[in-house]
Amino acid sequence: MAPNKRSTAIILITALFFLWGVALNMNSILIPHLKKACQLNNLQSAFIDSASFIAYFLIAFPAGIFMKHYGYKGGTILGLLLFATGAFLFYPAAAARSYAFFLVALFIIASGLAFLETAANPYMIVLGDQATAAQRLNFAQSFNGLGACVAALIGGNFILSGKQLSAAEQSGMTPTELNNYLNHEAVSVQIPYIIIGLVVLSVAILLYRTPLPEINETSDLTINTDSIFKEKNLMFGVLAQFFYVGAQVCISSFFILFSGRVGGLAEKPAAFLLFVALVCFMMGRFVGTALIRFRIIDPPKLLALYSIVNMVLLTAAVMIQGKFSVYALLGVEFFMSIMFPTIFSLSVRGLGPKTKKGSSLLVMSIVGGAVFPVIMGRVADASSIQKAYLVPASCFIVVLLFALKNMHAEKLKFSVA
């Protein structure tokens, strides 16, 4: 592959990381927003994440099959078209103020994201030296963090109104007044999502018109499907990714609610702190990439260290009252930053022609983001949002065990060498 074609491919694929960073992290805004506009409890609002992440489980493997026949570029373009379609559907969903319609639109967006992630993660890995795959993927994922920051700014400034009515205030309104208030809240998502849809559609057209190198891997059409399940490190990686994504989604999705209930912050200041948290996440990606690139610390060791730090910080967030508990969550965002790409790259390392299937399984494991927020929402309704943060804290135990296993594998490799 010519160097200029490789560079063009890396730039365009990196842009995709930014776009799905915007889409997924808008959920952190939509949860408190639709909770208010559609009058939901914590458990019901958590299905916003479920609608998004269940799509990964259902679509990721078909996406891998699709790309076997039509290539990475074909899968990426289809993913962008689905993404844009779901974004445009937010307009009628808001006009109808239908929670079910919103969930359908989110499912379609996430179906597109499943195609993008199934294509982009392995594409970034194979577009260069395998020895630098982890740092290259971490770098690209850093722009995913930038997209998350942009999502918080868009949501905090153009979707969240900052107006929160208590139950007593709502009961004092006439049915017409209440309906007008709820409709006004709902339609604030229309223009932002129309703009997002147009941007994504433009990228799809640009990608279609741009010649990109196709990655020619050894055909895996003859590989027995069962053989992929015999890859023990991959299977452990799938489990670790399932728990990690569940933890990440829980922490970000309930951040605004946690900041209000525990930190005493109003909606817009809490949204700004979410932006700060996601900046911490983005900066953590760049710092982690540098630590790995300059071989200051090996990826498995960094993953293990960050897992331990996150468990400590989340325990502090559960035990401390006031704004310091919110600040602990800011630290968690920083130390979560390198986990997804590091787990991904460690899991597919050495798979060769099985990489596409392995990548599909890892993307399917993102369904953890559909499961754990529902558990957390149920715990929050039954006790408190603060105690509910024990749910993501427990998830990092599995990530730590995966990191320790890979540290042990590195030692064995070094001793044999």
Coordinates of N, CA and C in Angstrom, one line a residue, residues 61-270:
F61 N -22.0 -8.7 14.3 CA -21.5 -9.9 13.5 C -22.0 -9.9 12.1
P62 N -23.3 -9.5 11.8 CA -23.7 -9.3 10.4 C -22.9 -8.3 9.7
A63 N -22.4 -7.3 10.4 CA -21.5 -6.3 9.8 C -20.2 -6.9 9.4
G64 N -19.7 -7.8 10.2 CA -18.5 -8.5 9.8 C -18.6 -9.3 8.6
I65 N -19.8 -10.0 8.5 CA -20.1 -10.8 7.3 C -20.2 -9.9 6.1
F66 N -20.9 -8.8 6.3 CA -21.1 -7.9 5.1 C -19.8 -7.4 4.6
M67 N -18.8 -7.1 5.5 CA -17.6 -6.6 5.1 C -16.7 -7.6 4.5
K68 N -17.0 -8.9 4.8 CA -16.2 -10.0 4.1 C -16.5 -9.9 2.6
H69 N -17.7 -9.5 2.2 CA -18.2 -9.5 0.8 C -18.0 -8.2 0.2
Y70 N -18.1 -7.1 0.9 CA -18.1 -5.7 0.3 C -16.9 -4.9 0.8
G71 N -16.1 -5.4 1.7 CA -14.9 -4.7 2.2 C -15.2 -3.7 3.3
Y72 N -14.1 -3.2 3.8 CA -14.2 -2.2 4.9 C -14.9 -0.9 4.4
K73 N -14.5 -0.5 3.2 CA -15.1 0.8 2.7 C -16.6 0.6 2.5
G74 N -17.1 -0.5 2.0 CA -18.5 -0.7 1.8 C -19.2 -0.7 3.1
G75 N -18.7 -1.4 4.1 CA -19.3 -1.4 5.4 C -19.3 -0.1 6.1
T76 N -18.3 0.7 5.9 CA -18.2 2.1 6.5 C -19.2 3.0 5.9
I77 N -19.4 3.0 4.6 CA -20.4 3.8 4.0 C -21.8 3.4 4.4
L78 N -22.1 2.1 4.5 CA -23.4 1.7 4.9 C -23.7 2.2 6.4
G79 N -22.6 2.1 7.2 CA -22.7 2.5 8.6 C -23.1 4.0 8.7
L80 N -22.4 4.8 7.9 CA -22.7 6.2 7.9 C -24.1 6.6 7.4
L81 N -24.6 5.8 6.4 CA -25.9 6.1 5.9 C -27.0 5.7 7.0
L82 N -26.8 4.6 7.7 CA -27.7 4.3 8.8 C -27.6 5.3 9.9
F83 N -26.4 5.8 10.3 CA -26.2 6.8 11.3 C -27.0 8.1 10.9
A84 N -26.9 8.5 9.7 CA -27.6 9.7 9.2 C -29.1 9.5 9.3
T85 N -29.6 8.4 8.9 CA -31.0 8.1 8.9 C -31.6 8.2 10.3
G86 N -30.9 7.6 11.2 CA -31.3 7.6 12.6 C -31.4 9.0 13.2
A87 N -30.3 9.8 12.8 CA -30.3 11.2 13.3 C -31.5 12.0 12.7
F88 N -31.8 11.8 11.4 CA -32.9 12.5 10.8 C -34.3 12.1 11.5
L89 N -34.4 10.9 12.0 CA -35.6 10.5 12.6 C -35.9 11.1 14.0
F90 N -34.9 11.8 14.5 CA -35.1 12.5 15.8 C -36.1 13.6 15.6
Y91 N -36.2 14.2 14.4 CA -37.1 15.3 14.1 C -38.6 14.8 14.3
P92 N -39.1 13.8 13.6 CA -40.4 13.3 13.9 C -40.6 12.8 15.3
A93 N -39.6 12.1 15.8 CA -39.7 11.6 17.2 C -40.0 12.7 18.2
A94 N -39.3 13.8 18.1 CA -39.5 14.9 19.0 C -40.8 15.6 18.7
A95 N -41.3 15.7 17.5 CA -42.6 16.3 17.2 C -43.7 15.5 17.8
A96 N -43.5 14.1 17.8 CA -44.6 13.3 18.4 C -44.4 13.1 19.9
R97 N -43.2 13.5 20.4 CA -42.8 13.3 21.8 C -43.0 11.9 22.2
S98 N -42.5 11.0 21.4 CA -42.7 9.5 21.6 C -41.4 8.9 22.0
Y99 N -41.4 8.4 23.2 CA -40.2 7.8 23.7 C -39.8 6.6 22.9
A100 N -40.8 5.8 22.5 CA -40.6 4.6 21.7 C -39.9 5.0 20.4
F101 N -40.4 6.1 19.8 CA -39.8 6.5 18.5 C -38.4 7.0 18.7
F102 N -38.1 7.7 19.8 CA -36.7 8.0 20.1 C -35.8 6.8 20.2
L103 N -36.3 5.7 20.8 CA -35.5 4.5 21.0 C -35.2 3.9 19.7
V104 N -36.2 3.9 18.7 CA -36.0 3.3 17.4 C -35.0 4.1 16.7
A105 N -35.0 5.4 16.8 CA -34.0 6.3 16.1 C -32.6 6.0 16.6
L106 N -32.5 5.9 18.0 CA -31.2 5.6 18.6 C -30.7 4.2 18.2
F107 N -31.6 3.2 18.0 CA -31.2 1.9 17.6 C -30.6 1.9 16.2
I108 N -31.3 2.7 15.3 CA -30.8 2.8 13.9 C -29.4 3.5 13.9
I109 N -29.3 4.6 14.7 CA -28.0 5.3 14.8 C -26.9 4.3 15.2
A110 N -27.2 3.5 16.3 CA -26.2 2.6 16.8 C -25.9 1.4 15.9
S111 N -26.9 1.1 15.1 CA -26.7 0.0 14.0 C -25.6 0.5 13.1
G112 N -25.7 1.8 12.7 CA -24.6 2.4 11.9 C -23.3 2.4 12.6
L113 N -23.3 2.8 13.8 CA -22.1 2.8 14.6 C -21.4 1.4 14.7
A114 N -22.3 0.4 14.8 CA -21.7 -1.0 14.9 C -20.9 -1.3 13.6
F115 N -21.4 -0.9 12.4 CA -20.7 -1.0 11.2 C -19.4 -0.3 11.2
L116 N -19.5 1.0 11.7 CA -18.3 1.8 11.7 C -17.2 1.2 12.6
E117 N -17.6 0.8 13.8 CA -16.6 0.3 14.8 C -16.1 -1.1 14.3
T118 N -16.9 -1.9 13.7 CA -16.4 -3.2 13.2 C -15.4 -3.0 12.1
A119 N -15.6 -1.9 11.3 CA -14.6 -1.6 10.2 C -13.4 -0.8 10.7
A120 N -13.7 0.2 11.5 CA -12.6 1.2 11.8 C -11.5 0.6 12.8
N121 N -12.0 -0.1 13.8 CA -11.0 -0.6 14.8 C -10.0 -1.5 14.1
P122 N -10.4 -2.6 13.4 CA -9.4 -3.5 12.8 C -8.7 -2.8 11.6
Y123 N -9.4 -1.8 10.9 CA -8.7 -1.1 9.8 C -7.5 -0.3 10.4
M124 N -7.7 0.4 11.5 CA -6.6 1.1 12.1 C -5.5 0.2 12.6
I125 N -5.8 -1.0 13.0 CA -4.8 -1.9 13.5 C -3.9 -2.4 12.3
V126 N -4.6 -2.7 11.2 CA -3.8 -3.3 10.0 C -3.1 -2.2 9.2
L127 N -3.5 -0.9 9.4 CA -2.9 0.1 8.6 C -1.5 0.6 9.1
G128 N -0.7 -0.4 9.3 CA 0.6 -0.1 9.8 C 1.3 -1.3 10.5
D129 N 2.4 -1.0 11.1 CA 3.1 -2.1 11.8 C 2.3 -2.6 13.0
Q130 N 2.2 -4.0 13.1 CA 1.5 -4.6 14.2 C 2.1 -4.2 15.6
A131 N 3.4 -4.0 15.6 CA 4.0 -3.7 16.9 C 3.5 -2.3 17.4
T132 N 3.1 -1.4 16.6 CA 2.6 -0.1 17.0 C 1.0 0.0 17.0
A133 N 0.4 -1.2 16.8 CA -1.1 -1.2 16.7 C -1.8 -0.5 17.9
A134 N -1.4 -0.8 19.1 CA -2.0 -0.3 20.3 C -1.9 1.2 20.4
Q135 N -0.7 1.8 20.1 CA -0.6 3.2 20.1 C -1.3 3.9 19.0
R136 N -1.4 3.3 17.8 CA -2.1 3.8 16.7 C -3.6 3.9 17.0
L137 N -4.1 2.8 17.5 CA -5.5 2.7 17.9 C -5.9 3.7 19.0
N138 N -5.0 3.8 20.0 CA -5.2 4.7 21.1 C -5.3 6.2 20.5
F139 N -4.4 6.5 19.6 CA -4.4 7.8 19.0 C -5.7 8.1 18.3
A140 N -6.1 7.2 17.5 CA -7.4 7.4 16.8 C -8.6 7.5 17.7
Q141 N -8.5 6.7 18.8 CA -9.6 6.7 19.8 C -9.6 8.0 20.6
S142 N -8.4 8.7 20.6 CA -8.4 10.0 21.2 C -9.4 11.0 20.6
F143 N -9.6 10.9 19.3 CA -10.5 11.7 18.6 C -12.0 11.3 18.9
N144 N -12.1 10.1 19.3 CA -13.4 9.6 19.8 C -13.7 10.5 21.1
G145 N -12.6 10.7 21.9 CA -12.8 11.5 23.1 C -13.1 12.9 22.8
L146 N -12.5 13.5 21.7 CA -12.8 14.8 21.2 C -14.3 14.9 20.9
G147 N -14.8 13.9 20.2 CA -16.2 13.9 19.8 C -17.1 13.9 21.0
A148 N -16.7 13.2 22.1 CA -17.4 13.2 23.3 C -17.5 14.6 23.9
C149 N -16.4 15.3 23.9 CA -16.4 16.7 24.4 C -17.4 17.6 23.6
V150 N -17.3 17.4 22.3 CA -18.2 18.2 21.5 C -19.7 17.9 21.8
A151 N -20.0 16.6 22.0 CA -21.3 16.2 22.3 C -21.8 16.9 23.6
A152 N -20.9 16.9 24.6 CA -21.3 17.6 25.9 C -21.6 19.1 25.6
L153 N -20.8 19.7 24.8 CA -21.0 21.1 24.5 C -22.3 21.4 23.7
I154 N -22.6 20.5 22.7 CA -23.8 20.6 21.9 C -25.0 20.4 22.8
G155 N -25.0 19.3 23.6 CA -26.1 19.0 24.5 C -26.3 20.0 25.6
G156 N -25.2 20.4 26.2 CA -25.4 21.4 27.3 C -25.9 22.7 26.9
N157 N -25.5 23.2 25.7 CA -25.9 24.5 25.2 C -27.2 24.6 24.3
F158 N -27.5 23.5 23.6 CA -28.5 23.5 22.6 C -29.7 22.6 22.9
I159 N -29.5 21.6 23.8 CA -30.6 20.7 24.1 C -31.1 20.8 25.5
L160 N -30.2 20.8 26.5 CA -30.7 21.0 27.9 C -31.1 22.5 28.1
S161 N -32.4 22.7 28.7 CA -32.9 24.0 28.9 C -32.4 24.6 30.2
G162 N -32.0 23.8 31.1 CA -31.7 24.2 32.5 C -32.9 24.5 33.3
K163 N -34.1 24.3 32.8 CA -35.3 24.5 33.5 C -35.8 23.1 34.0
Q164 N -35.8 23.0 35.3 CA -36.3 21.7 35.9 C -37.5 22.0 36.9
L165 N -38.6 21.5 36.6 CA -39.8 21.7 37.4 C -39.9 20.6 38.4
S166 N -40.2 20.9 39.6 CA -40.4 19.9 40.7 C -41.8 19.3 40.4
A167 N -42.1 18.1 41.1 CA -43.4 17.5 41.0 C -44.5 18.4 41.4
A168 N -44.2 19.2 42.5 CA -45.3 20.1 43.0 C -45.6 21.2 41.9
E169 N -44.5 21.7 41.2 CA -44.7 22.7 40.2 C -45.5 22.2 39.0
Q170 N -45.2 20.9 38.7 CA -45.9 20.3 37.5 C -47.3 20.1 37.9
S171 N -47.6 19.6 39.1 CA -49.0 19.4 39.5 C -49.8 20.6 39.6
G172 N -49.2 21.8 39.7 CA -49.9 23.1 39.8 C -50.2 23.6 38.4
M173 N -49.7 23.0 37.3 CA -49.9 23.5 36.0 C -51.2 22.8 35.4
T174 N -51.8 23.5 34.5 CA -53.0 22.9 33.8 C -52.4 21.9 32.8
P175 N -53.2 20.9 32.4 CA -52.8 19.9 31.4 C -52.2 20.5 30.1
T176 N -52.8 21.6 29.7 CA -52.3 22.3 28.5 C -50.9 22.9 28.7
E177 N -50.7 23.6 29.9 CA -49.5 24.2 30.2 C -48.4 23.1 30.4
L178 N -48.7 22.0 31.0 CA -47.7 21.0 31.2 C -47.3 20.4 29.8
N179 N -48.3 20.1 29.0 CA -48.1 19.6 27.7 C -47.2 20.5 26.8
N180 N -47.5 21.8 26.9 CA -46.7 22.8 26.1 C -45.2 22.8 26.6
Y181 N -45.0 22.7 28.0 CA -43.7 22.7 28.6 C -42.9 21.4 28.1
L182 N -43.6 20.3 28.1 CA -42.9 19.0 27.8 C -42.6 19.0 26.3
N183 N -43.5 19.5 25.4 CA -43.3 19.6 24.0 C -42.1 20.5 23.7
H184 N -42.0 21.6 24.4 CA -40.9 22.6 24.2 C -39.6 21.9 24.6
E185 N -39.6 21.1 25.6 CA -38.4 20.4 26.0 C -38.0 19.4 24.9
A186 N -39.0 18.7 24.4 CA -38.7 17.6 23.5 C -38.1 18.1 22.2
V187 N -38.6 19.2 21.6 CA -38.2 19.6 20.3 C -36.8 20.2 20.2
S188 N -36.2 20.5 21.4 CA -34.9 21.1 21.4 C -33.8 20.2 20.8
V189 N -34.1 18.9 20.6 CA -33.2 18.0 20.0 C -33.2 18.0 18.5
Q190 N -34.3 18.6 17.9 CA -34.5 18.5 16.4 C -33.3 19.1 15.6
I191 N -33.0 20.4 15.8 CA -32.0 21.0 15.0 C -30.6 20.4 15.2
P192 N -30.2 20.2 16.4 CA -28.9 19.5 16.6 C -28.7 18.2 15.8
Y193 N -29.8 17.4 15.9 CA -29.7 16.1 15.2 C -29.8 16.2 13.7
I194 N -30.5 17.2 13.2 CA -30.6 17.4 11.8 C -29.2 17.8 11.3
I195 N -28.5 18.7 12.0 CA -27.1 19.1 11.7 C -26.2 17.9 11.7
I196 N -26.3 17.1 12.8 CA -25.5 15.9 12.8 C -25.7 15.0 11.6
G197 N -27.0 14.8 11.3 CA -27.3 13.9 10.2 C -26.7 14.4 8.9
L198 N -26.7 15.7 8.6 CA -26.2 16.3 7.4 C -24.7 16.2 7.4
V199 N -24.0 16.4 8.5 CA -22.5 16.2 8.6 C -22.2 14.8 8.2
V200 N -22.9 13.8 8.8 CA -22.6 12.4 8.6 C -22.8 12.0 7.2
L201 N -23.9 12.5 6.6 CA -24.2 12.2 5.2 C -23.1 12.8 4.3
S202 N -22.6 13.9 4.6 CA -21.5 14.6 3.8 C -20.2 13.7 3.9
V203 N -19.9 13.2 5.1 CA -18.8 12.3 5.2 C -18.9 11.0 4.4
A204 N -20.2 10.5 4.4 CA -20.4 9.3 3.6 C -20.2 9.5 2.1
I205 N -20.6 10.7 1.6 CA -20.4 11.1 0.2 C -18.9 11.2 -0.1
L206 N -18.2 11.9 0.8 CA -16.8 12.1 0.7 C -16.0 10.8 0.6
L207 N -16.4 9.9 1.5 CA -15.7 8.6 1.6 C -16.0 7.8 0.3
Y208 N -17.2 7.9 -0.2 CA -17.6 7.2 -1.4 C -16.7 7.6 -2.6
R209 N -16.5 8.9 -2.6 CA -15.7 9.5 -3.8 C -14.2 9.5 -3.6
T210 N -13.8 9.0 -2.4 CA -12.3 8.9 -2.2 C -11.8 7.5 -2.3
P211 N -10.8 7.3 -3.2 CA -10.2 5.9 -3.3 C -9.5 5.6 -2.1
L212 N -9.8 4.5 -1.5 CA -9.2 4.0 -0.3 C -8.6 2.6 -0.5
P213 N -7.5 2.3 0.0 CA -6.9 0.9 -0.1 C -7.7 -0.1 0.6
E214 N -8.0 -1.2 0.0 CA -8.7 -2.3 0.7 C -7.6 -3.2 1.3
I215 N -7.9 -3.6 2.5 CA -6.9 -4.5 3.2 C -7.2 -5.9 2.7
N216 N -6.1 -6.5 2.1 CA -6.2 -7.8 1.7 C -5.6 -8.8 2.7
E217 N -6.5 -9.4 3.4 CA -6.1 -10.4 4.4 C -6.3 -11.8 3.9
T218 N -5.6 -12.7 4.5 CA -5.8 -14.1 4.1 C -7.2 -14.5 4.3
S219 N -7.9 -15.0 3.3 CA -9.3 -15.3 3.4 C -9.6 -16.2 4.6
D220 N -10.6 -15.8 5.3 CA -11.0 -16.5 6.5 C -12.4 -17.2 6.3
L221 N -12.8 -17.3 5.0 CA -14.1 -17.9 4.7 C -14.1 -19.4 5.0
T222 N -12.9 -20.0 5.0 CA -12.9 -21.5 5.3 C -12.6 -21.8 6.8
I223 N -12.4 -20.7 7.6 CA -12.2 -20.9 9.0 C -13.4 -21.4 9.7
N224 N -13.3 -22.4 10.4 CA -14.5 -22.9 11.2 C -14.8 -21.9 12.2
T225 N -16.1 -21.5 12.3 CA -16.6 -20.5 13.3 C -16.2 -20.9 14.7
D226 N -16.2 -22.2 15.0 CA -15.9 -22.6 16.4 C -14.5 -22.3 16.7
S227 N -13.6 -22.2 15.7 CA -12.2 -22.0 16.0 C -11.9 -20.6 16.7
I228 N -12.8 -19.6 16.4 CA -12.6 -18.3 17.0 C -12.9 -18.4 18.5
F229 N -13.8 -19.3 18.9 CA -14.1 -19.4 20.3 C -13.1 -20.2 21.1
K230 N -12.1 -20.8 20.4 CA -11.0 -21.5 21.1 C -9.9 -20.5 21.4
E231 N -10.0 -19.3 20.9 CA -9.0 -18.3 21.2 C -9.2 -17.7 22.6
K232 N -8.5 -18.3 23.6 CA -8.9 -18.0 25.0 C -8.7 -16.5 25.4
N233 N -7.6 -15.9 24.9 CA -7.3 -14.5 25.2 C -8.4 -13.6 24.6
L234 N -8.8 -14.0 23.4 CA -9.9 -13.2 22.7 C -11.2 -13.3 23.5
M235 N -11.5 -14.5 24.0 CA -12.8 -14.7 24.7 C -12.7 -13.9 26.0
F236 N -11.6 -13.9 26.7 CA -11.4 -13.2 27.9 C -11.5 -11.7 27.6
G237 N -11.0 -11.3 26.5 CA -11.1 -9.9 26.0 C -12.5 -9.4 25.8
V238 N -13.3 -10.3 25.2 CA -14.7 -10.0 24.9 C -15.4 -9.8 26.3
L239 N -15.1 -10.7 27.3 CA -15.7 -10.5 28.6 C -15.3 -9.2 29.2
A240 N -14.0 -8.9 29.2 CA -13.5 -7.7 29.8 C -14.1 -6.4 29.1
Q241 N -14.2 -6.5 27.8 CA -14.8 -5.4 27.0 C -16.3 -5.2 27.4
F242 N -17.0 -6.3 27.6 CA -18.4 -6.3 28.0 C -18.5 -5.5 29.4
F243 N -17.7 -5.8 30.3 CA -17.8 -5.2 31.6 C -17.2 -3.8 31.6
Y244 N -16.2 -3.5 30.8 CA -15.6 -2.2 30.7 C -16.7 -1.2 30.1
V245 N -17.2 -1.6 29.0 CA -18.2 -0.7 28.3 C -19.4 -0.4 29.2
G246 N -19.8 -1.5 29.9 CA -20.9 -1.3 30.9 C -20.5 -0.3 31.9
A247 N -19.3 -0.3 32.4 CA -18.9 0.6 33.4 C -18.8 2.1 32.8
Q248 N -18.2 2.2 31.7 CA -18.0 3.5 31.0 C -19.4 4.2 30.8
V249 N -20.3 3.4 30.3 CA -21.6 4.0 29.9 C -22.4 4.4 31.2
C250 N -22.3 3.5 32.3 CA -22.9 3.9 33.5 C -22.4 5.2 34.1
I251 N -21.1 5.3 34.1 CA -20.4 6.5 34.7 C -20.8 7.8 34.0
S252 N -20.8 7.8 32.7 CA -21.1 9.0 31.9 C -22.6 9.3 31.8
S253 N -23.4 8.2 31.7 CA -24.8 8.4 31.5 C -25.5 9.0 32.7
F254 N -25.1 8.6 33.9 CA -25.8 9.1 35.1 C -25.0 10.3 35.7
F255 N -24.0 10.8 35.0 CA -23.1 11.8 35.6 C -23.9 13.1 36.0
I256 N -24.8 13.6 35.1 CA -25.5 14.8 35.4 C -26.5 14.6 36.5
L257 N -27.1 13.4 36.6 CA -28.0 13.1 37.7 C -27.3 13.0 39.0
F258 N -26.1 12.3 39.0 CA -25.2 12.2 40.1 C -24.8 13.6 40.6
S259 N -24.4 14.5 39.7 CA -23.9 15.8 40.0 C -25.0 16.6 40.7
G260 N -26.2 16.4 40.3 CA -27.3 17.1 40.9 C -27.7 16.6 42.2
R261 N -27.8 15.3 42.3 CA -28.3 14.7 43.6 C -27.2 14.7 44.7
V262 N -26.0 14.4 44.3 CA -24.9 14.3 45.3 C -24.1 15.6 45.4
G263 N -23.8 16.2 44.2 CA -23.0 17.4 44.3 C -23.7 18.7 44.4
G264 N -25.1 18.6 44.3 CA -25.9 19.8 44.4 C -25.8 20.8 43.3
L265 N -25.5 20.3 42.1 CA -25.4 21.2 40.9 C -26.6 21.2 40.1
A266 N -26.9 22.4 39.5 CA -28.0 22.5 38.6 C -27.7 21.9 37.3
E267 N -28.7 21.8 36.4 CA -28.6 21.0 35.1 C -27.4 21.5 34.2
K268 N -27.4 22.8 33.9 CA -26.4 23.3 33.0 C -25.0 23.3 33.6
P269 N -24.8 23.7 34.9 CA -23.4 23.5 35.5 C -23.0 22.0 35.5
A270 N -23.9 21.1 35.7 CA -23.6 19.7 35.7 C -23.2 19.3 34.3

